[in-house]
Amino acid sequence: MAEIVLDGIDKVYAGGVKAVDGLSLHIADGEFMVLVGPSGCGKSTALRMIAGLEDISGGTLRIGDRVVNDLAPKDRDIAMVFQNYALYPHMTVEQNLAFGLKLRGTPKNEIKQRVDEAAKMLGLDPYLKRKPAALSGGQRQRVAMGRAIVREPQAFLMDEPLSNLDAKLRVSMRASLSQLHDRLGVTTIYVTHDQIEAMTLGDRVAVLRDGKLQQVDTPQRLFDSPVNLFVAGFIGSPSMNFANARLTGETSEAFVEFAGLRLPVPADVFEAKPDLAGYLGRELIVGIRPSDFEDAEHAKPEWTRIPVKAGVTEELGSEINVIFPIDAAPVVHKDTADLASDATDGEGEDAALPLLEDKALWTARVNARSRVRPGQELELGIDTHRLHFFDAGTGLAVGHPDAAETARRLGVPEPVAKA
Ligand SMILES: Nc1ncnc2c1ncn2[C@@H]1O[C@H](COP(=O)(O)OP(=O)(O)OP(=O)(O)O)[C@@H](O)[C@H]1O
Ligand SMILES: [Mg+2]
């Protein structure tokens, strides 16, 4: 096992495409790190450079205590699992698992022991004598994992290993993967564009866009404290709601005004985000997560109420998503532009929302007991302690502790406190 350290890693493909741009990540020994981001953001390229399948154009890559930039893949002591795992069709499961070790000249009894262990761990023992054609998709993917496990490498690299499986199988494989990682404790870098997979598997998640690291943090902190509009919109499903707004009043009694609404901004929000006071009397972008709404009948008494007219409702059993128009145009910003185009290849629920007479559509996630019906008036409560604010120019979260560092990395103007 080993830590993996990327220091300013670049990849420029022939033809000049800069697929990875100054990527720095410190993946601790035994950590499960997820790389997530929209299609084409450079996830696979980054992983392939770590594996040694792609040359590194700039920066240094360290695995354990060795710089491995120029080391051949076979000497890096890592095992890779791809989306399109290729099993040998004429070999049994057992032979598939043993094959790599055999090539390396591992002693017979050791091969048997490692294969048996991996098979047990993955629930493959009943299938050891079968050939791949006689296995389900999930079982085949388990064999592919097993081939990586038997090698006992310093690290696992996985590129969307579950994306060929159906939704239900993905959920159960996700659980197996987590257990496996707990059991083996091997440093793992896992690529996906599915943010639910990222959030459920990762100790930490690195969000990439256009080859650049946006933010790396625990799933909970990415959700609670996204560093910019892009991360805010990408992490969380349904996505965060945004509106162009104006901050008015003073810190002791402040309001955020948008779409004909006026929400009080509690004093503790100013305490948590000291830079916010500098935005009083100015425009910014407000963000509210669907989960920070509730049907007023079920909301805490101190939550602020707003009247809305429900459009579509999605009854999910455990909760209801209420989609409603607000009296404002959708936010247009470079950080939100990619989100709509990428959402369509997700799970479907995020598919770019149609515009209603140029009005932004927002989503509230309310209690399943709510009596909301499509087309009806509804009062919603909002937890204003959890409002998010973003600079309308840079898209950076106002008052985020990493905002200045992120600005430097992304090449946008650093936030200046304007009191
Ligand atoms: N061999 C190549 N030559 C030139 N450009 C490439 C090559 N491979 C990838 N690219 C480009 O590099 C960028 C990053 O590609 P990459 O495959 O790393 O993205 P990704 O994040 O894995 O996307 P996806 O989620 O679709 O798998 C893309 O713009 C892609 O077109
Ligand atoms: Mg990829």
XYZ file of C-alpha atoms and ligand atoms in Angstrom:
451
model
C 0.000 0.000 0.000
C 1.139 3.507 -0.672
C 0.216 7.138 -0.897
C -0.098 8.655 -4.363
C 0.921 12.250 -4.891
C 0.199 14.267 -8.024
C 2.065 17.542 -8.176
C 1.082 19.932 -10.970
C 0.342 17.144 -13.447
C -0.382 18.229 -17.041
C -1.465 16.294 -20.087
C -1.283 17.833 -23.503
C -2.372 15.458 -26.263
C -0.864 15.614 -29.716
C -2.930 18.262 -31.451
C -2.751 20.535 -28.415
C -5.728 19.460 -26.297
C -4.850 20.179 -22.655
C -6.819 17.372 -21.040
C -5.351 17.737 -17.534
C -4.151 21.097 -16.320
C -1.937 21.487 -13.256
C -3.595 18.735 -11.243
C -2.301 18.414 -7.677
C -3.738 15.771 -5.358
C -2.398 14.061 -2.272
C -4.053 10.669 -1.903
C -3.278 9.198 1.490
C -2.202 5.594 2.038
C -5.393 3.528 2.163
C -7.645 6.353 1.041
C -10.572 5.900 -1.390
C -10.362 8.921 -3.681
C -13.011 9.532 -6.329
C -12.438 11.683 -9.423
C -15.724 13.038 -10.705
C -16.765 15.566 -13.327
C -18.607 15.960 -16.613
C -17.709 14.029 -19.739
C -14.385 15.096 -21.216
C -13.077 16.822 -18.053
C -9.958 14.632 -17.996
C -10.792 11.938 -15.426
C -9.676 8.962 -17.518
C -6.621 10.803 -18.751
C -5.541 11.516 -15.170
C -6.071 7.888 -14.185
C -4.252 6.570 -17.245
C -1.253 8.766 -16.441
C -1.158 7.332 -12.918
C -1.336 3.834 -14.395
C 1.443 4.630 -16.848
C -0.739 4.038 -19.909
C -0.358 7.665 -20.967
C 2.759 9.875 -20.909
C 2.844 12.705 -18.391
C 3.433 16.070 -20.112
C 4.402 17.990 -16.959
C 4.572 17.774 -13.181
C 5.608 14.872 -10.970
C 3.816 11.705 -9.967
C 4.865 9.859 -6.868
C 3.660 6.430 -5.701
C 4.952 5.582 -2.239
C 8.438 7.045 -2.063
C 9.255 6.724 -5.770
C 8.796 9.264 -8.537
C 7.242 7.084 -11.242
C 6.850 9.519 -14.176
C 9.061 7.383 -16.389
C 8.360 3.968 -14.911
C 6.647 1.345 -17.112
C 3.102 0.383 -16.053
C 4.161 -3.102 -14.964
C 6.732 -1.635 -12.570
C 4.302 0.679 -10.811
C 2.670 -2.107 -8.784
C -0.898 -0.975 -9.345
C -3.930 -2.805 -10.713
C -6.465 -1.197 -13.011
C -10.124 -2.132 -13.491
C -11.905 -0.705 -16.519
C -15.492 -0.240 -17.588
C -14.966 -2.748 -20.379
C -13.335 -5.585 -18.500
C -12.115 -8.271 -20.848
C -12.182 -11.778 -19.393
C -10.643 -14.671 -21.269
C -13.730 -16.438 -22.656
C -12.122 -19.885 -22.978
C -10.889 -19.929 -19.373
C -12.878 -20.705 -16.246
C -13.347 -18.099 -13.534
C -10.590 -19.768 -11.548
C -8.191 -19.684 -14.499
C -9.090 -16.070 -15.214
C -8.265 -15.127 -11.647
C -5.007 -17.077 -11.661
C -3.744 -16.043 -15.074
C -1.889 -12.848 -14.154
C -0.137 -14.521 -11.245
C 0.860 -17.469 -13.401
C 2.456 -15.103 -15.928
C 4.486 -13.580 -13.120
C 5.718 -16.986 -12.051
C 3.987 -16.971 -8.677
C 4.286 -20.404 -6.977
C 1.300 -22.697 -7.497
C 0.225 -23.037 -3.883
C 0.347 -19.272 -3.399
C -1.788 -18.758 -6.521
C -4.352 -21.165 -5.179
C -4.448 -19.459 -1.813
C -4.844 -15.945 -3.262
C -7.496 -17.045 -5.768
C -9.491 -18.829 -3.074
C -9.344 -15.798 -0.811
C -10.415 -13.372 -3.524
C -13.203 -15.699 -4.674
C -14.515 -15.947 -1.147
C -14.350 -12.194 -0.624
C -16.273 -11.562 -3.836
C -18.783 -14.371 -3.422
C -17.414 -16.127 -6.482
C -16.649 -19.568 -5.011
C -19.759 -21.225 -6.517
C -18.702 -20.122 -10.006
C -15.012 -21.001 -10.065
C -15.462 -23.772 -12.651
C -17.748 -21.742 -14.943
C -16.703 -19.818 -18.019
C -17.505 -16.085 -18.348
C -20.319 -16.710 -20.854
C -22.248 -18.488 -18.108
C -22.056 -15.535 -15.686
C -24.256 -12.485 -15.183
C -22.881 -8.994 -15.829
C -22.336 -8.386 -12.139
C -20.570 -11.701 -11.659
C -18.260 -10.950 -14.586
C -17.436 -7.563 -13.112
C -16.619 -9.330 -9.836
C -14.167 -11.580 -11.677
C -12.539 -8.483 -13.170
C -12.190 -7.049 -9.648
C -10.874 -10.389 -8.456
C -8.090 -10.317 -11.012
C -6.983 -6.969 -9.591
C -7.260 -8.168 -5.993
C -5.162 -11.332 -6.383
C -2.219 -9.237 -7.477
C -2.176 -7.530 -4.047
C -1.032 -4.262 -5.609
C -0.074 -1.008 -3.863
C -3.115 0.693 -5.358
C -6.281 0.073 -7.347
C -7.232 2.365 -10.198
C -10.800 2.013 -11.424
C -12.361 3.766 -14.410
C -16.165 3.639 -14.280
C -16.118 -0.080 -13.457
C -19.845 -0.224 -12.776
C -21.235 1.811 -15.621
C -22.127 -1.208 -17.781
C -24.312 -2.672 -15.042
C -28.009 -1.980 -14.558
C -29.075 0.433 -11.826
C -29.920 -2.160 -9.196
C -26.739 -4.129 -9.687
C -24.726 -0.912 -9.504
C -26.140 -0.243 -6.049
C -25.210 -3.679 -4.755
C -21.760 -3.594 -6.393
C -21.213 -0.195 -4.809
C -21.850 -1.741 -1.409
C -19.484 -4.658 -2.169
C -16.788 -2.238 -3.282
C -17.062 -0.275 -0.046
C -16.811 -3.446 2.029
C -13.888 -4.623 -0.023
C -12.074 -1.369 0.541
C -12.741 -1.494 4.272
C -11.402 -5.034 4.358
C -8.288 -4.577 2.204
C -7.512 -0.918 2.940
C -5.744 -0.535 -0.412
C -5.301 3.004 -1.767
C -7.941 3.382 -4.485
C -8.569 5.983 -7.158
C -11.997 5.628 -8.690
C -13.287 7.534 -11.713
C -16.969 8.146 -12.313
C -19.233 10.809 -13.749
C -22.058 9.679 -11.478
C -22.137 12.000 -8.488
C -24.171 9.575 -6.373
C -21.481 6.924 -6.853
C -18.856 9.531 -6.011
C -20.599 10.611 -2.820
C -21.323 7.099 -1.543
C -17.885 5.587 -2.246
C -15.327 8.312 -1.683
C -13.489 9.115 1.522
C -12.824 12.274 -0.459
C -14.042 13.396 -3.857
C -12.112 15.516 -6.355
C -14.348 17.492 -8.713
C -12.758 18.229 -12.098
C -13.832 20.475 -14.911
C -11.913 21.171 -18.135
C -8.883 19.351 -16.744
C -8.734 21.545 -13.650
C -9.370 20.614 -10.038
C -12.332 22.590 -8.714
C -12.484 21.256 -5.161
C -11.380 18.169 -3.242
C -13.030 17.340 0.051
C -15.233 14.869 1.903
C -18.647 14.230 0.332
C -20.403 16.030 3.192
C -18.239 19.137 2.913
C -18.662 19.267 -0.865
C -22.416 19.208 -0.304
C -22.492 21.682 2.580
C -19.772 24.026 1.402
C -19.205 23.952 -2.360
C -16.396 26.332 -3.316
C -18.010 27.624 -6.497
C -21.168 27.564 -8.600
C -19.916 24.628 -10.626
C -19.391 22.318 -7.649
C -22.616 23.580 -6.078
C -24.581 22.630 -9.171
C -22.743 19.383 -9.878
C -22.904 17.821 -6.409
C -26.371 17.048 -5.063
C -29.428 15.629 -6.769
C -31.732 17.294 -7.618
C -29.351 20.190 -8.244
C -29.084 23.348 -6.200
C -31.445 26.158 -7.255
C -29.815 29.451 -8.287
C -31.077 33.015 -8.809
C -29.539 36.422 -9.455
C -30.215 38.367 -6.296
C -29.432 41.506 -4.346
C -28.281 41.657 -0.733
C -29.918 44.530 1.175
C -30.089 45.964 4.692
C -27.240 45.568 7.182
C -25.676 42.587 8.918
C -28.022 42.853 11.898
C -31.051 42.831 9.597
C -30.196 41.715 6.083
C -32.311 40.385 3.237
C -31.669 38.618 -0.015
C -34.061 39.856 -2.693
C -34.828 38.010 -5.931
C -37.818 37.058 -8.072
C -40.113 39.370 -6.070
C -39.134 37.562 -2.854
C -37.374 38.946 0.193
C -35.772 36.378 2.507
C -34.144 37.364 5.791
C -30.454 36.425 6.029
C -29.784 35.325 9.620
C -26.874 36.898 11.495
C -25.120 33.530 11.864
C -24.786 33.336 8.075
C -22.714 36.538 8.200
C -20.639 35.054 11.001
C -19.967 31.900 8.986
C -19.175 33.875 5.822
C -17.348 37.024 6.913
C -16.899 38.304 3.329
C -20.664 38.404 2.868
C -21.003 41.789 4.595
C -18.983 43.281 1.721
C -21.827 42.344 -0.640
C -24.505 44.402 1.159
C -26.145 46.647 -1.407
C -24.707 44.543 -4.267
C -25.739 41.831 -6.693
C -24.755 38.218 -6.141
C -26.091 34.739 -6.858
C -28.137 32.966 -4.193
C -28.332 29.165 -4.033
C -30.864 27.031 -2.187
C -30.737 23.235 -2.068
C -34.011 21.385 -2.767
C -33.571 19.674 0.619
C -33.552 23.042 2.422
C -37.213 23.540 1.464
C -40.196 21.933 3.141
C -43.937 22.070 2.729
C -44.929 24.847 5.189
C -47.300 22.442 6.953
C -44.324 20.256 7.870
C -41.632 22.937 8.168
C -40.168 24.230 11.416
C -42.132 27.263 12.642
C -39.110 29.578 12.412
C -38.475 28.833 8.727
C -39.327 31.628 6.293
C -42.453 31.039 4.194
C -42.883 31.728 0.490
C -45.937 31.146 -1.714
C -45.351 29.158 -4.917
C -47.408 27.471 -7.572
C -46.441 23.833 -8.028
C -45.758 22.781 -11.593
C -44.811 19.134 -11.907
C -44.556 16.949 -8.818
C -42.440 13.788 -8.647
C -43.651 11.424 -5.945
C -40.733 9.241 -4.973
C -42.377 7.469 -2.063
C -39.956 8.695 0.577
C -40.330 12.329 -0.506
C -41.876 14.519 -3.193
C -39.962 16.761 -5.577
C -42.003 19.864 -6.340
C -40.927 21.753 -9.433
C -42.100 25.361 -9.505
C -41.349 28.484 -11.559
C -39.874 31.547 -9.889
C -40.385 35.032 -11.210
C -36.869 35.428 -12.552
C -34.824 34.358 -15.524
C -32.431 31.410 -15.107
C -28.908 32.290 -14.003
C -26.531 32.482 -16.917
C -22.940 31.885 -15.843
C -20.019 29.948 -17.284
C -20.100 27.704 -14.181
C -23.701 26.659 -14.744
C -23.438 26.282 -18.528
C -21.761 22.853 -18.458
C -24.175 21.509 -15.905
C -27.281 21.515 -18.059
C -25.543 19.888 -21.004
C -24.043 17.118 -18.880
C -27.132 16.409 -16.797
C -28.805 14.535 -19.618
C -26.378 11.619 -19.471
C -26.939 11.169 -15.736
C -29.795 9.253 -14.211
C -32.463 11.084 -16.192
C -33.982 12.911 -13.235
C -31.599 15.805 -13.735
C -32.377 16.241 -17.421
C -32.141 19.895 -18.359
C -35.391 21.471 -17.208
C -37.489 23.165 -19.843
C -37.991 26.884 -19.448
C -41.428 28.290 -18.833
C -41.783 31.699 -20.505
C -38.162 32.312 -19.653
C -38.752 31.680 -15.947
C -36.295 29.580 -13.982
C -37.689 26.341 -12.632
C -36.747 25.460 -9.074
C -37.088 22.189 -7.223
C -38.158 21.718 -3.602
C -37.879 18.343 -1.896
C -40.789 18.050 0.539
C -42.237 15.528 2.955
C -44.024 12.570 1.345
C -47.083 13.422 3.497
C -47.406 16.781 1.745
C -50.774 17.294 0.041
C -49.200 19.243 -2.816
C -50.837 18.630 -6.202
C -49.587 19.718 -9.632
C -50.887 23.154 -10.588
C -51.883 24.087 -7.037
C -50.762 26.927 -4.795
C -48.436 25.828 -2.028
C -46.607 27.479 0.817
C -42.983 26.407 1.227
C -40.702 26.874 4.215
C -37.014 27.669 3.640
C -34.134 27.052 6.039
C -32.441 30.421 5.565
C -29.516 29.375 7.761
C -28.426 27.222 4.851
C -28.486 29.811 2.076
C -25.514 29.713 -0.304
C -24.035 32.840 -1.909
C -21.768 33.141 -4.935
C -19.942 36.028 -6.543
C -21.763 36.803 -9.787
C -18.482 37.441 -11.629
C -16.122 34.682 -10.506
C -18.739 32.152 -9.388
C -16.762 31.595 -6.150
C -18.678 30.885 -2.951
C -18.691 34.031 -0.833
C -16.666 33.625 2.369
C -15.490 30.056 1.601
C -12.205 29.281 3.376
C -10.711 27.856 0.130
C -12.006 30.630 -2.148
C -8.701 32.501 -2.518
C -6.671 29.346 -3.216
C -9.311 28.147 -5.687
C -9.286 31.512 -7.457
C -5.523 31.269 -7.946
C -5.769 27.718 -9.250
C -8.599 28.495 -11.663
C -7.135 31.826 -12.766
C -10.084 33.988 -11.724
C -9.788 37.224 -9.699
C -9.278 36.577 -5.997
C -12.083 37.647 -3.700
C -11.434 40.976 -2.019
C -13.313 41.856 1.142
C -15.165 45.074 0.417
C -16.472 46.395 3.704
N -5.849 10.151 -27.348
C -6.358 11.405 -27.313
N -5.940 12.348 -28.172
C -6.419 13.610 -28.130
N -7.319 14.046 -27.265
C -7.797 13.153 -26.365
C -7.344 11.786 -26.338
N -7.986 11.151 -25.343
C -8.802 12.050 -24.766
N -8.687 13.263 -25.369
C -9.390 14.512 -24.997
O -9.007 14.849 -23.683
C -10.098 15.339 -22.933
C -10.295 14.497 -21.686
O -10.663 13.176 -22.049
P -10.940 12.037 -20.959
O -11.166 10.779 -21.680
O -9.833 12.079 -19.961
O -12.273 12.564 -20.288
P -13.212 11.870 -19.195
O -13.349 12.869 -18.086
O -12.702 10.531 -18.840
O -14.616 11.777 -19.947
P -15.754 10.623 -19.902
O -16.567 10.877 -18.653
O -16.550 10.899 -21.126
O -15.082 9.286 -19.901
C -11.293 15.318 -23.873
O -11.440 16.609 -24.418
C -10.885 14.329 -24.926
O -11.490 14.627 -26.162
Mg -13.449 8.594 -19.095
